[in-house]
Short mmCIF file of C-alpha atoms and ligand atoms in Angstrom, two decimals:
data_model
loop_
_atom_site.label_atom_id
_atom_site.label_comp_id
_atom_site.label_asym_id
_atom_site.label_seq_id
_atom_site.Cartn_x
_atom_site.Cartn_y
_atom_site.Cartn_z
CA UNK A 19 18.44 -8.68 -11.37
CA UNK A 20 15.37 -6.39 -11.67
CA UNK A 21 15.32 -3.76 -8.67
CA UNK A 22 11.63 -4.77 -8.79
CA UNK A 23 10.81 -8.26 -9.24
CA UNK A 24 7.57 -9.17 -10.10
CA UNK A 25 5.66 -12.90 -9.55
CA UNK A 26 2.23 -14.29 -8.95
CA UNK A 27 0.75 -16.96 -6.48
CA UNK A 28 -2.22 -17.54 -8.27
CA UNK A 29 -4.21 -14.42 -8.88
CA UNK A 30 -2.11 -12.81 -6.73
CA UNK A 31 0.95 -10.66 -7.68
CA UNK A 32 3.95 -9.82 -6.09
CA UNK A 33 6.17 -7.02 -5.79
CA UNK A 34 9.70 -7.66 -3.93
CA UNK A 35 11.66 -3.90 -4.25
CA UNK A 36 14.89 -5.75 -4.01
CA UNK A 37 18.00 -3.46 -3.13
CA UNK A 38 18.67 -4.94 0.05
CA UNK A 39 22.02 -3.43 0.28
CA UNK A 40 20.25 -0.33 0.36
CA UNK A 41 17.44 -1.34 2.56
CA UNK A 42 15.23 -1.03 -0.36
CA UNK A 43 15.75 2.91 -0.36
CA UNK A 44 13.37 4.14 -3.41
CA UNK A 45 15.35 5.76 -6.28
CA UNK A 46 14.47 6.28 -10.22
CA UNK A 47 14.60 2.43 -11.02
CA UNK A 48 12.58 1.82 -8.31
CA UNK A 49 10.10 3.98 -8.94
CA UNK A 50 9.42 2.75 -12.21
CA UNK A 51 9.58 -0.70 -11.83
CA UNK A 52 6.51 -0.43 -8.50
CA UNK A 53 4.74 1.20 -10.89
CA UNK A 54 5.19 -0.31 -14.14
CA UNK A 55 4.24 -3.68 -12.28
CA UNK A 56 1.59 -2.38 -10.38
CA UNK A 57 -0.30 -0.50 -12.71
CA UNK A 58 0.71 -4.35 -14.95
CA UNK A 59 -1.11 -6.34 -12.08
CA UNK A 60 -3.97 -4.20 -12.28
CA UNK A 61 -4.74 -4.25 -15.71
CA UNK A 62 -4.15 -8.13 -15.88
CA UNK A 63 -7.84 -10.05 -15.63
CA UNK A 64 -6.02 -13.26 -14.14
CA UNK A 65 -4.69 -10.74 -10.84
CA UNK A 66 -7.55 -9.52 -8.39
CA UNK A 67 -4.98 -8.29 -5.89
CA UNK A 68 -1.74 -7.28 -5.13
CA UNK A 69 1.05 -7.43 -2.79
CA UNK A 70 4.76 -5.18 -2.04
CA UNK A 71 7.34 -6.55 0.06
CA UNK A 72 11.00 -5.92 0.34
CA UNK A 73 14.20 -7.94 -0.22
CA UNK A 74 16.41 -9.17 1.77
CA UNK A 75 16.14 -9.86 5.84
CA UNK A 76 15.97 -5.80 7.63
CA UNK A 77 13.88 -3.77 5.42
CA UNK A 78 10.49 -3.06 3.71
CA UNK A 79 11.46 0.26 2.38
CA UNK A 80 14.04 2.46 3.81
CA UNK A 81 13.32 5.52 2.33
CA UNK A 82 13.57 7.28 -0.81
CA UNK A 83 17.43 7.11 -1.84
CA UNK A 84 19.02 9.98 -0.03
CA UNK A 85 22.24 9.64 -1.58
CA UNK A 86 20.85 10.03 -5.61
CA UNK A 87 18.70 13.34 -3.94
CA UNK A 88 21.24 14.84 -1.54
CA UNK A 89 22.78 16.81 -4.73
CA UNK A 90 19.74 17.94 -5.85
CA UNK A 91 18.65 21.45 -6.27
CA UNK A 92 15.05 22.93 -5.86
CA UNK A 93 14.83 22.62 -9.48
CA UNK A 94 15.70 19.63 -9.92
CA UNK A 95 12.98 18.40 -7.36
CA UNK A 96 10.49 20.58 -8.94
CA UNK A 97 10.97 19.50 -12.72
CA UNK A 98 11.93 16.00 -11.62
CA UNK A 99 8.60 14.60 -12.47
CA UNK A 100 9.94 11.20 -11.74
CA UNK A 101 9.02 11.50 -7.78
CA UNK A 102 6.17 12.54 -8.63
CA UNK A 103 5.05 9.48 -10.32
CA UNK A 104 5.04 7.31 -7.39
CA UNK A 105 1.29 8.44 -6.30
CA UNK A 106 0.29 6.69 -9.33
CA UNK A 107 0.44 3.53 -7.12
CA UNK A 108 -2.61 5.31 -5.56
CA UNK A 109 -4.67 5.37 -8.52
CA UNK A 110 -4.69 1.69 -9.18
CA UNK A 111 -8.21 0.10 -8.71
CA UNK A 112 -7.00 -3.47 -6.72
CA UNK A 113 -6.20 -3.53 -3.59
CA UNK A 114 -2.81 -3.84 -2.68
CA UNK A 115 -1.33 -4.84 0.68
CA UNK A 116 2.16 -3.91 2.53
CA UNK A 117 3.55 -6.88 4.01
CA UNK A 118 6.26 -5.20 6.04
CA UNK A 119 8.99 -7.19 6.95
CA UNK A 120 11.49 -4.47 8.58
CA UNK A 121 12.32 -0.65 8.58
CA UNK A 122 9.75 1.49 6.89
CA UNK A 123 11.12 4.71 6.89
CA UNK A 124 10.68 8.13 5.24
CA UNK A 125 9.25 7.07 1.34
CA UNK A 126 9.17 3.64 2.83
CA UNK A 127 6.04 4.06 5.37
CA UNK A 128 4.49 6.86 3.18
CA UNK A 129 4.33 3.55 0.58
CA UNK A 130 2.89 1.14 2.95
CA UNK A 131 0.66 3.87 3.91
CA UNK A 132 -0.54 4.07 -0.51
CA UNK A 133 -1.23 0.56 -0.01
CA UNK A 134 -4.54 -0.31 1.19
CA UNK A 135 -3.73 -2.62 4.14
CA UNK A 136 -0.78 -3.01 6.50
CA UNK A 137 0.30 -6.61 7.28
CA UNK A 138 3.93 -6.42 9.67
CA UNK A 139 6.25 -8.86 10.69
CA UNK A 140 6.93 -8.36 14.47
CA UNK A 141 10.30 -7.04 13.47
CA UNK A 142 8.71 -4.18 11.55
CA UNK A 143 9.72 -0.51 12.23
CA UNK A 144 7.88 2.58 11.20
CA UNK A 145 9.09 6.20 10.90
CA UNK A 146 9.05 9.75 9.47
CA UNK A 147 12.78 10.83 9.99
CA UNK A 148 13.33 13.39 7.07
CA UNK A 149 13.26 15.74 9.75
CA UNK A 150 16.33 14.36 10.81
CA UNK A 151 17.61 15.21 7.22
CA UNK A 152 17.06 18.65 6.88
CA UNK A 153 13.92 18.00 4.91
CA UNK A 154 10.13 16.61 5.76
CA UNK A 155 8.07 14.09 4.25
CA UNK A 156 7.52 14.46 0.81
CA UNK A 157 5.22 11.57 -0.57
CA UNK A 158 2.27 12.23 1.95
CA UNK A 159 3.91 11.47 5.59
CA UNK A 160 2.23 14.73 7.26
CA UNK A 161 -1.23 13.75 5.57
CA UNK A 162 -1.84 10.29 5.32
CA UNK A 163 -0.09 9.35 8.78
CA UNK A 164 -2.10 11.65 10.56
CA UNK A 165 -5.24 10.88 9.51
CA UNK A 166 -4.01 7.27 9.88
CA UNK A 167 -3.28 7.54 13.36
CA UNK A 168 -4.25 11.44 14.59
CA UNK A 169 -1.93 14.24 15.11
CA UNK A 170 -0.67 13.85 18.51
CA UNK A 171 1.29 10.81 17.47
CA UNK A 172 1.97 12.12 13.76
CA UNK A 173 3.68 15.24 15.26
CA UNK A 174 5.29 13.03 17.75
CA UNK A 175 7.17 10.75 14.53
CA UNK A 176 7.36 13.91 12.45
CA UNK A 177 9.19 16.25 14.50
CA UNK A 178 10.95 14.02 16.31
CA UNK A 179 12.02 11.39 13.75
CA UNK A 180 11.93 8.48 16.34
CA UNK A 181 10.97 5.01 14.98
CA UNK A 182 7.64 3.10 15.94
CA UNK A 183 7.62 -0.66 16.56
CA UNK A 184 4.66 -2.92 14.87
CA UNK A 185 2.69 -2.96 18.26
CA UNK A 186 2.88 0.58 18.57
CA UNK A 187 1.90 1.04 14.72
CA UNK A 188 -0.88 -1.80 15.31
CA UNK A 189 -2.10 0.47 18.57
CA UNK A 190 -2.38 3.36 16.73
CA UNK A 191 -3.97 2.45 13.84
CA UNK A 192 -0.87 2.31 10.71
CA UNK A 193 -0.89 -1.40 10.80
CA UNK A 194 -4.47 -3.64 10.66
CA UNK A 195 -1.85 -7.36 11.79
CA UNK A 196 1.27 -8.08 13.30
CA UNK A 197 2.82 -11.61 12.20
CA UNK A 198 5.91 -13.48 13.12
CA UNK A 199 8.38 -12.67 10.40
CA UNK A 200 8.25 -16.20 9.21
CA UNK A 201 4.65 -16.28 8.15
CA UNK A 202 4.45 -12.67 6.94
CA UNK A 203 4.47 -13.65 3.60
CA UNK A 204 1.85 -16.82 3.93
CA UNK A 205 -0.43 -14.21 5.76
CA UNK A 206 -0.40 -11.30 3.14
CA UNK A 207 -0.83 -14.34 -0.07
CA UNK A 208 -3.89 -16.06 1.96
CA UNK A 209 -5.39 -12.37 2.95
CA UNK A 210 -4.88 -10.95 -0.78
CA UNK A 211 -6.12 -14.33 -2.18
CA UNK A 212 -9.20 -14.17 -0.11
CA UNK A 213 -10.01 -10.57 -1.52
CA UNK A 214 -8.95 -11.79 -4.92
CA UNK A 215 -11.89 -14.81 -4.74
CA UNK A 216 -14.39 -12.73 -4.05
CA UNK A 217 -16.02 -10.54 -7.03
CA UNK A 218 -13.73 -7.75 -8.84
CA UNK A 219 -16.41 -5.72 -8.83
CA UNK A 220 -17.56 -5.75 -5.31
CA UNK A 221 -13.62 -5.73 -4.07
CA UNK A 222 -13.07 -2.67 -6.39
CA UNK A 223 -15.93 -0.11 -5.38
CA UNK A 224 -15.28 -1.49 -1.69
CA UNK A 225 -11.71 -0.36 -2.05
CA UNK A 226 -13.20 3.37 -3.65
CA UNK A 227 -15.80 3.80 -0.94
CA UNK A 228 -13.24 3.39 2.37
CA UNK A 229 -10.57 5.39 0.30
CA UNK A 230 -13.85 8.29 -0.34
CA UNK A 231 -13.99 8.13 3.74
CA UNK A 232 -10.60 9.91 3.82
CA UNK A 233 -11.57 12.81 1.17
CA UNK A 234 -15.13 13.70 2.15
CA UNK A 235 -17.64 14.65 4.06
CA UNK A 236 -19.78 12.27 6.33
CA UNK A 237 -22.87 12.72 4.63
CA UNK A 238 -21.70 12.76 1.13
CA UNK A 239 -19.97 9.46 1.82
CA UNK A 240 -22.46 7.65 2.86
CA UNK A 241 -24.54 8.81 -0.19
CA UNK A 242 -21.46 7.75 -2.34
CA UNK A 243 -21.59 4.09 -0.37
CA UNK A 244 -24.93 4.05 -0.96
CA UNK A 245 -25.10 4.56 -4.59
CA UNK A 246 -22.11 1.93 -4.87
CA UNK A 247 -23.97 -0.63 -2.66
CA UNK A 248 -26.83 -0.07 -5.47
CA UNK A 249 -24.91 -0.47 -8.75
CA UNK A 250 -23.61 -3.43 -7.46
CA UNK A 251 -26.96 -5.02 -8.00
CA UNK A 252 -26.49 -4.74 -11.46
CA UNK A 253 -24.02 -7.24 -11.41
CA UNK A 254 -24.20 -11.26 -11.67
CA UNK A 255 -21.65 -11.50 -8.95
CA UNK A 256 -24.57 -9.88 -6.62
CA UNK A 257 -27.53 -12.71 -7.74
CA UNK A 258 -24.30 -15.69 -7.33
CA UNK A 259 -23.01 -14.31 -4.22
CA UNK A 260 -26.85 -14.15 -2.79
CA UNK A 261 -28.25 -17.25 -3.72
CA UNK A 262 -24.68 -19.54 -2.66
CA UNK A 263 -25.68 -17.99 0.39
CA UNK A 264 -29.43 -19.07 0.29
CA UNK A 265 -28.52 -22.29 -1.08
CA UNK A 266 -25.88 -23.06 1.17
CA UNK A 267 -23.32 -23.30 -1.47
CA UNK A 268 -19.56 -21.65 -1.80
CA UNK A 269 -20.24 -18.77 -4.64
CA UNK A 270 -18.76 -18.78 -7.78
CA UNK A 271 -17.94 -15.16 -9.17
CA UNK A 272 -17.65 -14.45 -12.78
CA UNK A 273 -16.17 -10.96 -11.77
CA UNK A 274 -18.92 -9.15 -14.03
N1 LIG B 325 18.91 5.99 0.98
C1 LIG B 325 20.09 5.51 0.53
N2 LIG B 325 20.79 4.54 1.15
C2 LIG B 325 20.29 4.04 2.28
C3 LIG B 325 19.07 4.47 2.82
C4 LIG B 325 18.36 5.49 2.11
N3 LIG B 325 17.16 5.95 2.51
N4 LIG B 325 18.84 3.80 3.96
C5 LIG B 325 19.86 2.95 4.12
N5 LIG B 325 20.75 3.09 3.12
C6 LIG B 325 22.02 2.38 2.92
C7 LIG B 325 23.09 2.87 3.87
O1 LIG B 325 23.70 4.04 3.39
C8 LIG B 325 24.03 1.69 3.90
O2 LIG B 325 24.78 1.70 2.71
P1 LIG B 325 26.41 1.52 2.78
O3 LIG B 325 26.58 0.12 3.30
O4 LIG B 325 26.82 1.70 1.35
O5 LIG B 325 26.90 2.55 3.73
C9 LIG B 325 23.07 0.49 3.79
O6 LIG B 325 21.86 1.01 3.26
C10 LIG B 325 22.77 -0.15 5.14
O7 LIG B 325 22.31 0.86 6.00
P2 LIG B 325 22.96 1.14 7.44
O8 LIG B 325 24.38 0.75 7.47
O9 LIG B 325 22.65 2.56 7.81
O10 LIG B 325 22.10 0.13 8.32
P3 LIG B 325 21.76 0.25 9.88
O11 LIG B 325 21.16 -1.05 10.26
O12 LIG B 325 22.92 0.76 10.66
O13 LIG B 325 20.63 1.39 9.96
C11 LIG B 325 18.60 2.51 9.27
C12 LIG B 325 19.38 1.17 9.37
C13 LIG B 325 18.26 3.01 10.67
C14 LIG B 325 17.33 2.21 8.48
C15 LIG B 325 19.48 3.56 8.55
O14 LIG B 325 19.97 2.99 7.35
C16 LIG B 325 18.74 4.83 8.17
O15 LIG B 325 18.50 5.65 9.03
N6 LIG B 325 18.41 4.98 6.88
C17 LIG B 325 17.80 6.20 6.38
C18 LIG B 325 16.34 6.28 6.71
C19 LIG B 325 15.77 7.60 6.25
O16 LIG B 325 16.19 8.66 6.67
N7 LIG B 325 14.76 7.55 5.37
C20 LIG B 325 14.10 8.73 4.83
C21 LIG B 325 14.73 9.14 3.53
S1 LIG B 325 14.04 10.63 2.88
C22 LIG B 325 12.55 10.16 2.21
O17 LIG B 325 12.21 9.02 2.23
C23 LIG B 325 11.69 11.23 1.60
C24 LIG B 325 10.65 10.66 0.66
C25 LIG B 325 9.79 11.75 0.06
C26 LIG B 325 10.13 12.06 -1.36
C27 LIG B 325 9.10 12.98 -1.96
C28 LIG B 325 9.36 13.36 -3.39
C29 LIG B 325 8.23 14.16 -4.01
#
């Protein structure tokens, strides 16, 4: 069975990392198979947008595997390019969405944190606990958490490796809906096939523009939204979209 199995729900697809007996925990296999399917999804015209899970009944993503690193040396980190490739999961152009159905830990929240939005099951738990390793996060814990949800509590999970439950992670920002675990998975398919009926186009520079809020300036993103919200005028998904609305129709995009 395929560490990462891969399935679609329409134009949906699915990502299960499925080492349960591991709680999921992110090693070489893993990594490739996330992105090999992701970066699959994305280039596949039937898929507007994605979803990652995890197997089994306790975990999302426990970490990166801490048994295949703890025998590492610096070199081996350094020229182990392999790690590395995880932040191509960043790069991809459809939105993809975390449903969160138990510990997210270490590798584990820094990937629900590459997704784009954070669906958890009640029973979720989040956490930065490399400290309690030796080590710190690697895969952008001290960056994207605190700009996620502001240093006071960043420092608070980084240093002190504690665990936050999905209302905490809702409160502070991590997490944009908490679910009973039962209908985690109906939530993220109906929220990830609403984005993927409306237009590709539209979806993807919406997905650029918020992710431009993190990297720049005030003033230069709003010029970048701007310019988007313009181009988009070139497309036919624009004149549909507008006159379904006039006419009191549901639109139909073409995606173009
Ligand atoms: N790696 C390897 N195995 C793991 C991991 C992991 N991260 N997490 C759990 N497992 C294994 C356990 O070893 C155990 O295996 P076994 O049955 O063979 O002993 C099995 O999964 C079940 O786990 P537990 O028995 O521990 O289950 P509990 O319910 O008692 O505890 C916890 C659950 C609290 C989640 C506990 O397993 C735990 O603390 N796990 C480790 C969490 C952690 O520290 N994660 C951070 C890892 S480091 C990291 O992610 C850095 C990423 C950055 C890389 C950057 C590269 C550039």
């Amino acid at each position: 069975m395929a560490v990462v199995e891969t399935r679609t729900e329409g134009d949906v697809g699915i990502l299960t990392v499925n080492r349960p007996e591991a709680l999921n925990a992110v090693n070489d296999e893993v990594i490739d198979g996330l992105v090999e399917a992701v970066e699959a999804f994305d280039a596949d015209e039937r898929i507007g947008a994605m979803i990652i899970t995890g197997g089994g009944e306790k975990a999302f993503i426990a970490g990166a595997d801490i048994k295949a690193m703890s025998e590492r040396s610096y070199m081996d980190m350094f020229m182990n390019s392999k790690m590395n490739e995880l932040t191509r999961l960043t790069r991809v152009r459809k939105p993809i969405i975390a449903a969160v159905n138990g510990f997210a830990l270490g590798g584990g929240c820094e990937i629900a944190m590459m997704c784009d939005l954070v669906i958890a099951s009640e029973k979720a738990k989040f956490g930065q606990p490399e400290i309690r390793l030796g080590v710190i996060p690697g895969w952008g814990g001290t960056q994207r958490l605190t700009r996620a949800i502001g240093k006071a509590k960043a420092m608070d999970l980084v240093l002190t490796g504690r665990m936050m439950d999905a209302q905490e992670a809702e409160r502070s920002g991590l997490v944009s809906r908490i679910v009973p675990p039962e209908s985690l998975m109906e939530t993220a398919i109906e929220a990830a096939q609403a984005i993927a009926g409306f237009g590709r186009p539209a979806v993807m520079v919406a997905k650029e523009a918020v992710n431009r809020a993190q990297e720049t300036t005030l003033a230069e993103g709003l010029l970048f939204e701007q310019r988007l919200f313009y181009s988009l005028f070139a497309t036919e998904d624009q004149k549909e979209g507008m006159a379904a609305f006039i006419e009191k129709r549901q639109p139909s995009f073409k995606n173009k």
